[in-house]
Short mmCIF file of C-alpha atoms in Angstrom, two decimals:
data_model
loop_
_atom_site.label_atom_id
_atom_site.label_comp_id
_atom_site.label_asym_id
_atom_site.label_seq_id
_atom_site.Cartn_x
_atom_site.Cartn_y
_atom_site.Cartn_z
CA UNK A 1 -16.36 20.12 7.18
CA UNK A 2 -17.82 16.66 6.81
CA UNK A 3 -15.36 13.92 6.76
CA UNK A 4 -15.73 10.46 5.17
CA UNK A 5 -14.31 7.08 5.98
CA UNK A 6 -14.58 2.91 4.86
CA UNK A 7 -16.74 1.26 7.81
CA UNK A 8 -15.04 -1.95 8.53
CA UNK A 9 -11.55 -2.00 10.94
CA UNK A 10 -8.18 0.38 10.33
CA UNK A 11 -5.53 1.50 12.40
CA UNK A 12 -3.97 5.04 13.59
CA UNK A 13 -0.08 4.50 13.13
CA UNK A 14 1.77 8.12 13.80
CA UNK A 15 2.32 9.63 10.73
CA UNK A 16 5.41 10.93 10.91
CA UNK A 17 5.28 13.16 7.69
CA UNK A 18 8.56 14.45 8.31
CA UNK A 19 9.07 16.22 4.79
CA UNK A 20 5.59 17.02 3.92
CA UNK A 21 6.84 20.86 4.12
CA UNK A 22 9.75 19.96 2.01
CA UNK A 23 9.38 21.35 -1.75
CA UNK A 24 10.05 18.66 -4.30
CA UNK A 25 14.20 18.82 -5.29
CA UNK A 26 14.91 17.05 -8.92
CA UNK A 27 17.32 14.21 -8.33
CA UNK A 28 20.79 13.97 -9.76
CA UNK A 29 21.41 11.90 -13.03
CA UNK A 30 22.83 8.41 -12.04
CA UNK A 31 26.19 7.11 -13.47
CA UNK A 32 24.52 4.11 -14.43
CA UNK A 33 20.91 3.12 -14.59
CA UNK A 34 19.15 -0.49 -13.84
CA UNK A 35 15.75 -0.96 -15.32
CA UNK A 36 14.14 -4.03 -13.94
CA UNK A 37 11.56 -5.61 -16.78
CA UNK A 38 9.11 -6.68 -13.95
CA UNK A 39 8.04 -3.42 -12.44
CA UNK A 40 4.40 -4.17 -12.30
CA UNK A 41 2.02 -6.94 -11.57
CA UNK A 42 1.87 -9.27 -14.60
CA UNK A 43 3.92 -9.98 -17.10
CA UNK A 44 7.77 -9.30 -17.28
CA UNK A 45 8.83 -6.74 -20.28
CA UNK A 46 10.73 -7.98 -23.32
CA UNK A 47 14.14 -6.12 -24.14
CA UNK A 48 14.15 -4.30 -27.49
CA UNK A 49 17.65 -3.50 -27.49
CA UNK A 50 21.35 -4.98 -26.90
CA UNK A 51 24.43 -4.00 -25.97
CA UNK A 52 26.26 -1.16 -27.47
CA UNK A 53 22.79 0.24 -28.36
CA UNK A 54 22.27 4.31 -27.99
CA UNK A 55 19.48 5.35 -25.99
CA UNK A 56 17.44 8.56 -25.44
CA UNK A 57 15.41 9.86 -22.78
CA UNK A 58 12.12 8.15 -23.72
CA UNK A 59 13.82 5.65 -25.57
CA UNK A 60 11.51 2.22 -25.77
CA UNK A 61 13.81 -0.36 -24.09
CA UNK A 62 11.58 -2.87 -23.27
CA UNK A 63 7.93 -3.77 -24.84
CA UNK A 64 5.15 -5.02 -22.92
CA UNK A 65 5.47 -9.04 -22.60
CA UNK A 66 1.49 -9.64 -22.98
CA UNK A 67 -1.85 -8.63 -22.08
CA UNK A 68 -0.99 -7.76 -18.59
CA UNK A 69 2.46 -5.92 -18.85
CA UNK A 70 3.37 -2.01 -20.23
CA UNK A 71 6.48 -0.90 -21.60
CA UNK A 72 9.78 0.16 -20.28
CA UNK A 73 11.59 3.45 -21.20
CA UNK A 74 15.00 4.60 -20.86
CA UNK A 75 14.48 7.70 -18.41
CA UNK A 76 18.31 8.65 -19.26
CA UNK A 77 20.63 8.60 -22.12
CA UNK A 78 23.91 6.81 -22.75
CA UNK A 79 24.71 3.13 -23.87
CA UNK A 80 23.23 0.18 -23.02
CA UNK A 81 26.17 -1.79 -20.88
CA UNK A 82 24.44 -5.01 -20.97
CA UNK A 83 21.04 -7.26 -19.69
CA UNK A 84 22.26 -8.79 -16.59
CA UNK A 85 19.90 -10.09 -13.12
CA UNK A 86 19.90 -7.85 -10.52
CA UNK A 87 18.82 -7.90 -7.52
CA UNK A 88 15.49 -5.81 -7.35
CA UNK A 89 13.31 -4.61 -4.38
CA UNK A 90 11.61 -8.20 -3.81
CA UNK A 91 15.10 -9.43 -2.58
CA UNK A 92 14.72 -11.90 -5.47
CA UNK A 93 17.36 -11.47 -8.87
CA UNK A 94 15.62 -10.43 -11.95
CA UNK A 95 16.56 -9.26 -15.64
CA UNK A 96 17.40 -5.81 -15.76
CA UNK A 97 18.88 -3.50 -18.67
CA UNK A 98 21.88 -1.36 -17.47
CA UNK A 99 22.51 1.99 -19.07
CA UNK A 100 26.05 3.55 -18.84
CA UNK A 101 24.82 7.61 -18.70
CA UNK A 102 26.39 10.12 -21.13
CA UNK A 103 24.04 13.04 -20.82
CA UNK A 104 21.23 14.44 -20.65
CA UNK A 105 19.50 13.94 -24.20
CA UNK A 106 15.36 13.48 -24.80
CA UNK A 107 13.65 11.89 -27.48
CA UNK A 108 12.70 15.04 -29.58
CA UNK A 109 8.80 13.64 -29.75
CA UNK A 110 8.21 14.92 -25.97
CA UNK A 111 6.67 18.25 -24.77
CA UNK A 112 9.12 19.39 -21.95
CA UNK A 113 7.30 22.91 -21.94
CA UNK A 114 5.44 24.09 -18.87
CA UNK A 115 2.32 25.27 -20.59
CA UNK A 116 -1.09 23.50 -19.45
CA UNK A 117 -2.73 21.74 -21.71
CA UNK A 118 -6.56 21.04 -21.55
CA UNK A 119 -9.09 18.54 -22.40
CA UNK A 120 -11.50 21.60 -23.65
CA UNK A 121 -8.84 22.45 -25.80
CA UNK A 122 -8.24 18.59 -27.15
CA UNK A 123 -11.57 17.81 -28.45
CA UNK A 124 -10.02 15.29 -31.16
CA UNK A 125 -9.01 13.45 -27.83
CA UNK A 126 -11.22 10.08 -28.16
CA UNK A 127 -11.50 7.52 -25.18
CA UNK A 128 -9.50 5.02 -27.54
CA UNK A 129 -6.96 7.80 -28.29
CA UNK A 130 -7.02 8.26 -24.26
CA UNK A 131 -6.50 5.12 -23.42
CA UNK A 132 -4.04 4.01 -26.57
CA UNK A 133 -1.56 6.77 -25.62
CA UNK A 134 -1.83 5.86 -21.61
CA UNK A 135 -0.83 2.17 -22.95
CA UNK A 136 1.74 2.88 -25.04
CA UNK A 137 3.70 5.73 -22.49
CA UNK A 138 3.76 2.53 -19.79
CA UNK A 139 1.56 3.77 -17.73
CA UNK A 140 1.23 1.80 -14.36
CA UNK A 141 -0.87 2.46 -10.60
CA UNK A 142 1.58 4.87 -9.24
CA UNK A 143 0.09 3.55 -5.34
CA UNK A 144 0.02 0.37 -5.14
CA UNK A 145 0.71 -3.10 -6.81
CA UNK A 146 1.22 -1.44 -10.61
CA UNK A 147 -1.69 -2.16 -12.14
CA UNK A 148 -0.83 -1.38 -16.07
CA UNK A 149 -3.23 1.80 -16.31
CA UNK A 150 -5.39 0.49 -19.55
CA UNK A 151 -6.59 -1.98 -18.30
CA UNK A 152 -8.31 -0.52 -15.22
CA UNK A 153 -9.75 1.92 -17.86
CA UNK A 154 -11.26 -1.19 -20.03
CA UNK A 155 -13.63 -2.81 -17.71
CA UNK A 156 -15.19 -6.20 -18.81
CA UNK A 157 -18.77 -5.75 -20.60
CA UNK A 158 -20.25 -6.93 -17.38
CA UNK A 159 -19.40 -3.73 -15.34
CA UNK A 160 -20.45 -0.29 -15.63
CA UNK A 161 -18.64 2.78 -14.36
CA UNK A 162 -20.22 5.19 -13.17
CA UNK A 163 -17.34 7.93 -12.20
CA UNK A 164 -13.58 8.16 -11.47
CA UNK A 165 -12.15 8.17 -7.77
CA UNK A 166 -8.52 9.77 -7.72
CA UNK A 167 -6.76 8.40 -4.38
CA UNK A 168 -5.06 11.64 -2.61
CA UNK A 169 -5.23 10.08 0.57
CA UNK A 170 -1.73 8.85 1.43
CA UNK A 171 -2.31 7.02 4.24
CA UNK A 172 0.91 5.40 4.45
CA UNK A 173 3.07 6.70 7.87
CA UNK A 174 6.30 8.74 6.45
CA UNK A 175 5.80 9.02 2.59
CA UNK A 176 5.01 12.51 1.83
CA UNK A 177 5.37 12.49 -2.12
CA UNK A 178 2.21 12.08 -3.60
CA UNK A 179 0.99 15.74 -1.30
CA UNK A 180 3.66 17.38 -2.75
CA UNK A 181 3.22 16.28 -6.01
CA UNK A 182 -0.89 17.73 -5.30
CA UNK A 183 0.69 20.53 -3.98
CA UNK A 184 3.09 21.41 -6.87
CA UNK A 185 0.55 20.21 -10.10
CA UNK A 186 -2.62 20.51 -8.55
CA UNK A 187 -3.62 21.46 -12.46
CA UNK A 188 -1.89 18.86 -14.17
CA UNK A 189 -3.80 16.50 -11.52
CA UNK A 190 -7.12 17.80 -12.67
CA UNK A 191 -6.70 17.30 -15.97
CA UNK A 192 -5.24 13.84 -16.14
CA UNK A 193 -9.03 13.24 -13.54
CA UNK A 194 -10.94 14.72 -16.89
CA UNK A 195 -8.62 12.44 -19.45
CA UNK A 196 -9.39 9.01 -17.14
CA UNK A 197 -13.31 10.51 -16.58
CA UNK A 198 -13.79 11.13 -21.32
CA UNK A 199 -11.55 7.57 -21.46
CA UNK A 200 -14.14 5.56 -19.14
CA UNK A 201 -17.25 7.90 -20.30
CA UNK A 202 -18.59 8.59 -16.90
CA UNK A 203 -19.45 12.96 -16.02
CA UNK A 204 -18.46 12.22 -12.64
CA UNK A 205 -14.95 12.83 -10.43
CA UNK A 206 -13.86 12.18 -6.82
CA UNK A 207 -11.26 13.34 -5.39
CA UNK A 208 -10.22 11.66 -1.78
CA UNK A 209 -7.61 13.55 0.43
CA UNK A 210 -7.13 12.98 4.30
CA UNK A 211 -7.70 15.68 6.53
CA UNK A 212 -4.24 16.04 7.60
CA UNK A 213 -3.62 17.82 4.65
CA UNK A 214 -5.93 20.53 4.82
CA UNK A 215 -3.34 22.66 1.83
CA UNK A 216 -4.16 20.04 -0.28
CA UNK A 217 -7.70 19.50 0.20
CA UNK A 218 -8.23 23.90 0.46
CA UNK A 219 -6.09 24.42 -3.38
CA UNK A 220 -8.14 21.40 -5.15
CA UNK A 221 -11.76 22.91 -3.86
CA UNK A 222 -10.57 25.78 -5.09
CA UNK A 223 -9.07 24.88 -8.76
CA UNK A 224 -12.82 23.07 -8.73
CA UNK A 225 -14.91 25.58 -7.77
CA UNK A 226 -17.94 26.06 -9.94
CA UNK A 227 -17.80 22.51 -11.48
CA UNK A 228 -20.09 20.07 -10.80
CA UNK A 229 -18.22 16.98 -11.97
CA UNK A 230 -16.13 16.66 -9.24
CA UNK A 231 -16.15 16.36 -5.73
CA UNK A 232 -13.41 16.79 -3.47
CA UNK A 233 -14.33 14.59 -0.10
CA UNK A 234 -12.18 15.15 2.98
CA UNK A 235 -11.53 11.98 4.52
CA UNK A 236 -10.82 11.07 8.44
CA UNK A 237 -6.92 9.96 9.05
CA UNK A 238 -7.32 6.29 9.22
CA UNK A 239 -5.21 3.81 7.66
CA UNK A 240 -5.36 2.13 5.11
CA UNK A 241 -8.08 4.50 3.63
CA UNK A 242 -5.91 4.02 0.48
CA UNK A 243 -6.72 1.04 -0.15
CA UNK A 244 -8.72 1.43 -3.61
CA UNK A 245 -12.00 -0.92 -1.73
CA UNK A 246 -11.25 1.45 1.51
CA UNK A 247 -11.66 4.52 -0.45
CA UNK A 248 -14.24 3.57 -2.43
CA UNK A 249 -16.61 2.34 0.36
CA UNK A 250 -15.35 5.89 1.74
CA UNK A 251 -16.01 7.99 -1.04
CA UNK A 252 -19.39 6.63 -3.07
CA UNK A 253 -20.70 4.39 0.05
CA UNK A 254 -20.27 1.09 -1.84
CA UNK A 255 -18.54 -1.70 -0.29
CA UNK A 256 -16.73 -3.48 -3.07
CA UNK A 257 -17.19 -7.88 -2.85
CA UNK A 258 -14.80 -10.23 -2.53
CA UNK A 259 -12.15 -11.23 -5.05
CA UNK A 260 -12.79 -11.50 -8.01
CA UNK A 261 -14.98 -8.24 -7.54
CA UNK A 262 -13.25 -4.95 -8.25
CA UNK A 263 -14.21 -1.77 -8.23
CA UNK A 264 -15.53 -1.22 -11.57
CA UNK A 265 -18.44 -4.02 -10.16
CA UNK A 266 -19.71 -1.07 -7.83
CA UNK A 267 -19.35 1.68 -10.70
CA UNK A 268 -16.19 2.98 -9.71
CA UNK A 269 -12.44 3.41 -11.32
CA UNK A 270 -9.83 4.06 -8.53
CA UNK A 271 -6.90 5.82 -9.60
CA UNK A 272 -3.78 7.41 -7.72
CA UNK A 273 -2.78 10.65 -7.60
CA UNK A 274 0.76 9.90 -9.20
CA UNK A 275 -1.20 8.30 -12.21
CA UNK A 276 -3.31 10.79 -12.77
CA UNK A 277 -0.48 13.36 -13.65
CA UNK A 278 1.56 10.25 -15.69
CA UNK A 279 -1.36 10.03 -17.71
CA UNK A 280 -1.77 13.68 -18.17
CA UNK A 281 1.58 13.58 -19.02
CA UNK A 282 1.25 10.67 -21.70
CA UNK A 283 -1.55 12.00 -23.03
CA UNK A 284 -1.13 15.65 -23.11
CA UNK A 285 2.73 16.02 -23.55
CA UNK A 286 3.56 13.14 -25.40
CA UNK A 287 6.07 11.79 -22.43
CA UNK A 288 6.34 8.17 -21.47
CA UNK A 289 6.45 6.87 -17.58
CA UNK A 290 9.66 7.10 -16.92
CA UNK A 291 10.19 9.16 -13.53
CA UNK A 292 8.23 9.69 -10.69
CA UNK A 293 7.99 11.71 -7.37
CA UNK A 294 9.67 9.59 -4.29
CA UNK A 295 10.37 10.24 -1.02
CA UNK A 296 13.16 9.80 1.19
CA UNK A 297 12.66 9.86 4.81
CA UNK A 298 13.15 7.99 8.32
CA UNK A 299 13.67 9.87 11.59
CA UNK A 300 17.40 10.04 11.70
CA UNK A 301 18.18 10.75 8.29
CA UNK A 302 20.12 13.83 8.19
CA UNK A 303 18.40 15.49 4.95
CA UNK A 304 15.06 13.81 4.00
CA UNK A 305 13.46 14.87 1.56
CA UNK A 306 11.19 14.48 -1.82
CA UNK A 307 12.61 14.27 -4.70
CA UNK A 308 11.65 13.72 -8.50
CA UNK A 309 13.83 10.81 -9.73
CA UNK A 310 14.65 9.42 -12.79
CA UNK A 311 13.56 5.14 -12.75
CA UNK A 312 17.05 3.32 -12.48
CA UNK A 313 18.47 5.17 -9.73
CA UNK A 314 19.82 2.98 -6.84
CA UNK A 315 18.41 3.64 -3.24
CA UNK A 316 21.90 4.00 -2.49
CA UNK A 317 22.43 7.77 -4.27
CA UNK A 318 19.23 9.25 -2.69
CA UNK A 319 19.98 8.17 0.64
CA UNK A 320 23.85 9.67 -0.03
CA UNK A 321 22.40 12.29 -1.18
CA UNK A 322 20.35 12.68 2.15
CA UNK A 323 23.44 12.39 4.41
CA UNK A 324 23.91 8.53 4.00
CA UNK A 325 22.71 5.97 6.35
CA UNK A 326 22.44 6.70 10.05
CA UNK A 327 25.00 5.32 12.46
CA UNK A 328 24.06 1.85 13.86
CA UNK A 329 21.32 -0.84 12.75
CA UNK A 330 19.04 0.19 9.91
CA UNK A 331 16.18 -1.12 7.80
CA UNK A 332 15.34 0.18 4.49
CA UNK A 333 12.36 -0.32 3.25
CA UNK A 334 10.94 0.21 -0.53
CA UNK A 335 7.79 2.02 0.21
CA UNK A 336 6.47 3.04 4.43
CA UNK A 337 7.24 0.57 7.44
CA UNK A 338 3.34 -0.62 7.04
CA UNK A 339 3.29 -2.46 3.59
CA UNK A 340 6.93 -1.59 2.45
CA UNK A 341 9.29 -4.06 1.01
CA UNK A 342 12.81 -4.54 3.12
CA UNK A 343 15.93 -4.48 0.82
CA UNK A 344 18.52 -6.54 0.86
CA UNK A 345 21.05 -4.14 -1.00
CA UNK A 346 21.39 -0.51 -1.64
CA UNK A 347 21.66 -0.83 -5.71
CA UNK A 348 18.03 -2.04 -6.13
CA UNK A 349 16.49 1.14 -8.42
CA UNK A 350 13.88 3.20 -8.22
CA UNK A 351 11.07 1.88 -10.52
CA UNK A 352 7.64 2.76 -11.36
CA UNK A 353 5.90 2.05 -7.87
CA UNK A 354 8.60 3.38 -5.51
CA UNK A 355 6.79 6.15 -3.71
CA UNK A 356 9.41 6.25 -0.78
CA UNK A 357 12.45 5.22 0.95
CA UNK A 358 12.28 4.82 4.23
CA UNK A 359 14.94 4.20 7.02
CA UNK A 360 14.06 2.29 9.54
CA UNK A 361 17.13 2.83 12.80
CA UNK A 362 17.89 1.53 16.08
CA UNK A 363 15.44 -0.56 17.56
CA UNK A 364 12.69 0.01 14.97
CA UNK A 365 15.13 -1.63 12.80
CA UNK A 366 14.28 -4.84 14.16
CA UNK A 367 11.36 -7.12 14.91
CA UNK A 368 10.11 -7.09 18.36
CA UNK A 369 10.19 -10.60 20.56
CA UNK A 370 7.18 -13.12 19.20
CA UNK A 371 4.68 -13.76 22.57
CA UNK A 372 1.85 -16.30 22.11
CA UNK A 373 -1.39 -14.91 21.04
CA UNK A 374 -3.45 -13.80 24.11
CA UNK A 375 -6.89 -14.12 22.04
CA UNK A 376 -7.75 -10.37 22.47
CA UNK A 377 -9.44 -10.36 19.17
CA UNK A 378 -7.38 -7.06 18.17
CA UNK A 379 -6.15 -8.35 14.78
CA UNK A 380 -10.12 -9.21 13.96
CA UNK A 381 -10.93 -5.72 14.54
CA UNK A 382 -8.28 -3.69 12.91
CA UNK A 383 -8.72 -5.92 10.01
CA UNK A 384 -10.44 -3.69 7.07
CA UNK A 385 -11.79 -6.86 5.04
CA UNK A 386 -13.08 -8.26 8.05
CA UNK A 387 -11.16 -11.23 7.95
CA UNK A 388 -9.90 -12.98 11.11
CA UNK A 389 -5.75 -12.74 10.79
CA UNK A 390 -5.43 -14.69 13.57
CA UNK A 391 -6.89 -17.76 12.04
CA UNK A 392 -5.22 -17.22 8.66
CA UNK A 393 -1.97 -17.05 10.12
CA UNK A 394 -2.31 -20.24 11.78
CA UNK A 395 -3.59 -21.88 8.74
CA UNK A 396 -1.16 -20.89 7.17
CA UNK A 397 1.64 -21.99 8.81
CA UNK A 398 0.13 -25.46 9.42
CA UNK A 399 0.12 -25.68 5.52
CA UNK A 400 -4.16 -26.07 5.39
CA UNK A 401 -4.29 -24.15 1.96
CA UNK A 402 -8.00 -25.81 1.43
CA UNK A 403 -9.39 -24.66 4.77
CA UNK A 404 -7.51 -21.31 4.50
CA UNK A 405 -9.01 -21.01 1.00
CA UNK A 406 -12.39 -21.17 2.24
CA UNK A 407 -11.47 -18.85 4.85
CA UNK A 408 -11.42 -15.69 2.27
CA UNK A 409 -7.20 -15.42 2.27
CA UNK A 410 -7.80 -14.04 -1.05
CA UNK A 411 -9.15 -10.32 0.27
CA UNK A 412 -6.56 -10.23 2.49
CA UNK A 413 -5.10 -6.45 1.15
CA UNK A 414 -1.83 -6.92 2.83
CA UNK A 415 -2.08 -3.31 4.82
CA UNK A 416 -0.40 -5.05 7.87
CA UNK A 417 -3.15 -3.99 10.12
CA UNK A 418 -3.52 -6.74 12.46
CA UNK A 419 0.58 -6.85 12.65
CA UNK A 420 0.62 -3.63 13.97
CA UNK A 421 -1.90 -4.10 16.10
CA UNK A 422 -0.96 -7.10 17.69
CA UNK A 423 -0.05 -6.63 21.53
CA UNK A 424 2.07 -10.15 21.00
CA UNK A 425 3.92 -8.95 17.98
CA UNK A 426 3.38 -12.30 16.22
CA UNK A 427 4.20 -12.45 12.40
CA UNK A 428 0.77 -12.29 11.17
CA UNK A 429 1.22 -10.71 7.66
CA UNK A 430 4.22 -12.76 6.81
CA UNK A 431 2.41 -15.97 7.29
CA UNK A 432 -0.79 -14.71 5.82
CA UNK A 433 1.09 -13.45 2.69
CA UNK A 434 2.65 -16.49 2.34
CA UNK A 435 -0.39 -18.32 3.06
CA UNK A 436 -2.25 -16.26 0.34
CA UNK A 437 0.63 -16.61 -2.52
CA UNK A 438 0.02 -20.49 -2.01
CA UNK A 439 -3.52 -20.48 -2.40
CA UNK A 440 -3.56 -18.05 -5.38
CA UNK A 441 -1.30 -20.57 -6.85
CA UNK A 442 -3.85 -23.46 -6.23
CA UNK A 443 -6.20 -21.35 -7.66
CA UNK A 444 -4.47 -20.18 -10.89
CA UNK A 445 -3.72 -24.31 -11.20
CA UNK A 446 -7.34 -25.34 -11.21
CA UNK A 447 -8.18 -22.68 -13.82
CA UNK A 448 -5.49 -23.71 -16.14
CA UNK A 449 -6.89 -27.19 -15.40
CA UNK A 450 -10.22 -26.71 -16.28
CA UNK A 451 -9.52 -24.49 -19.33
CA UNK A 452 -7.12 -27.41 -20.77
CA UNK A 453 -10.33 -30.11 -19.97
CA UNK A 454 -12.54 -28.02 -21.49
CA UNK A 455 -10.36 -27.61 -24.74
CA UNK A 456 -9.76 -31.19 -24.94
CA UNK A 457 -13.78 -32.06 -24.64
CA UNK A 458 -14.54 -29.40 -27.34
CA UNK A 459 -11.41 -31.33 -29.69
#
């Protein structure tokens, strides 16, 4: 078996797939549920309803708050308690609508059978229909940062695709959900990679998977047997293949530019697993985004596991419903202990891009003593956009945004390569995030800048 990879740095962090055996468990109902309205990149949501108001499963309770933003939907039903900040998995408080749950009772619109439904037998699916009903069930990236699904599958005139990459790879040390979820609706998976390939117009399908899940990669080669349109590749373990310009320079040998290129500039659309079933879902069974395979894990939780969970839970009930938090220090992180997200509380909720809880205990729990950088040039090579970290760091905490702007900070992808690698364990990422989130508001400044110039010459 041939296996694929991206050319340029990664890492080999143990994986430590603890409950990749573990069959997927439904989650219990929460007594109340918190629905953040910022749970992707872009703009916040917009509440449609109040206090007092009844809600559904697959109720609309919050509408998309522009261009970049997707709806919210209740994924329980009860009354809404009230729209209060929270604190949410960015440590920051947001707006968030709280449900008080009194049952179990869906919107009457959505399909809750079992039976497969196919794009042969949809023909009066169009790529607008596609792509309408993906935007209005709140579909998001299921992977990563949340890209709102649409867009991604409405390039600008200027780009071309040319076929559909679905990311099985999973690179991520711990998290286990998205295999199960390819293990348990391999079909559902396919179809929702036929919806994205008729809403996009391409005739061609990738599917990536890392060899260190040879069940996954065996039942999709199988289920697409016999069909020319796709193409499973088996990929080397090597983090962070997941990255959508990793996989694609993986996959379809194309290295993607730098910002603003994306994918579609190379011919491909990069989707995750989790997405593709949400949009086979929103498409074929009429059900919005509004739970999502997670897992919970870390090496001294009692009962890890993977669970499907309704958005609005609090991190706080799965991990009680794994056996609670280990004895002594612990770190929990929204997401794996390479990009994850540390929480500062237990209530922050499961939204639409939590693919894991992880536990962090004992010494792992905290960061190791900062040496001074011994110039071994480790951080350079580990670095998958061939950046120098190193450099950026620095620059970034000596406050140089113009020089660190013309250093690329921009394509950083935040995998937290060169942090792990670092034999000094110096706080590269943090500063180079911070670094980055400076620059990128520079940037956005001088845009709006020139766009209000350039109005006020036309007036």
């Amino acid at each position: 078996m041939k296996l694929h990879t991206f050319r340029i740095g990664g890492v080999h962090p143990d994986d430590h797939k603890l409950t990749a055996e573990i069959p997927t468990k439904k989650a219990e109902l929460p007594k109340k549920a918190i629905f953040p309205l910022s749970q992707h990149i872009g703009a916040p949501t917009k509440p449609v309803v109040k206090r007092g108001d009844k809600v559904k499963v697959g109720t609309l309770i919050a509408e998309a708050g522009g261009f970049v933003s997707a709806p919210i939907f209740s994924s329980v039903s009860g009354t809404v308690e009230k729209i209060d900040n929270v604190i949410d998995a960015t440590g920051y408080l947001k707006p968030a609508i709280i449900i008080n749950v009194e049952g179990d009772e869906w919107e009457e619109s959505i399909d809750r059978s079992d039976k497969l439904e196919t794009v042969e037998s949809h023909p009066e699916l169009t790529p607008e229909e596609i792509i309408s009903r993906v935007k209005n069930a709140g579909v998001t990236g299921m992977g990563g940062a949340g890209f709102p699904t649409f867009i991604k599958l409405t390039p600008p005139p200027t780009a071309k695709a040319e076929c559909v990459i679905i990311n099985g790879v999973e690179c991520e040390p711990y998290i286990t959900s998205d295999y199960r979820l390819m293990l348990e609706h391999t079909d559902e998976i396919i179809q929702g990679l036929y919806l994205l390939m008729k809403a996009v117009k391409v005739e061609k399908g990738y599917i990536g998977i890392e060899d260190n899940k040879p069940k996954a990669i065996e039942i999709f080669e199988q289920k697409t047997a016999g069909d020319p349109r796709i193409e499973i590749v088996p990929l080397k373990k090597k983090y962070p293949q997941g990255g959508e310009k990793q996989l694609v320079d993986a996959v379809i040998n194309r290295q993607v530019p730098a910002p603003p290129a994306i994918p579609v500039n190379v011919g491909a659309i990069v989707q995750n697993v989790g997405t593709a079933f949400a949009v086979y879902q929103a498409v074929m069974k009429n059900k919005p985004l509004f739970e999502r395979y997670t897992t919970v894990t870390g090496l001294q939780v009692k009962n890890p596991g993977n669970f499907l969970v309704r958005m609005g839970t609090t991190f706080g009930q799965l991990i009680d419903y794994c056996g609670g938090l280990p004895e002594g220090d612990n770190k929990v992180l929204a997401g794996g202990p390479m990009m994850g997200k540390s929480v500062a509380s237990l209530d922050v909720p499961v939204c639409k891009g939590t693919n894991s809880i992880t536990v962090l205990t004992g010494a792992d729990a905290h960061r190791k003593k900062v040496q001074n950088c011994i110039r071994c040039g480790k951080c350079v090579s580990a670095c998958p956009m061939g950046l120098e970290p190193y450099l950026l760091a620095t620059l970034s905490a000596a406050q140089e945004w113009e020089r660190l702007e013309s250093e690329d900070v921009t394509s950083c992808i935040s995998c937290g390569s060169c942090q792990f690698t670092c034999p000094a364990h110096r706080p590269l990422l943090d500063n180079i995030t911070f670094g980055k989130g400076h620059v990128m508001g520079i940037i956005k400044a001088r845009i709006a800048k020139a766009k209000a110039e350039a109005a006020k010459a036309k007036a």
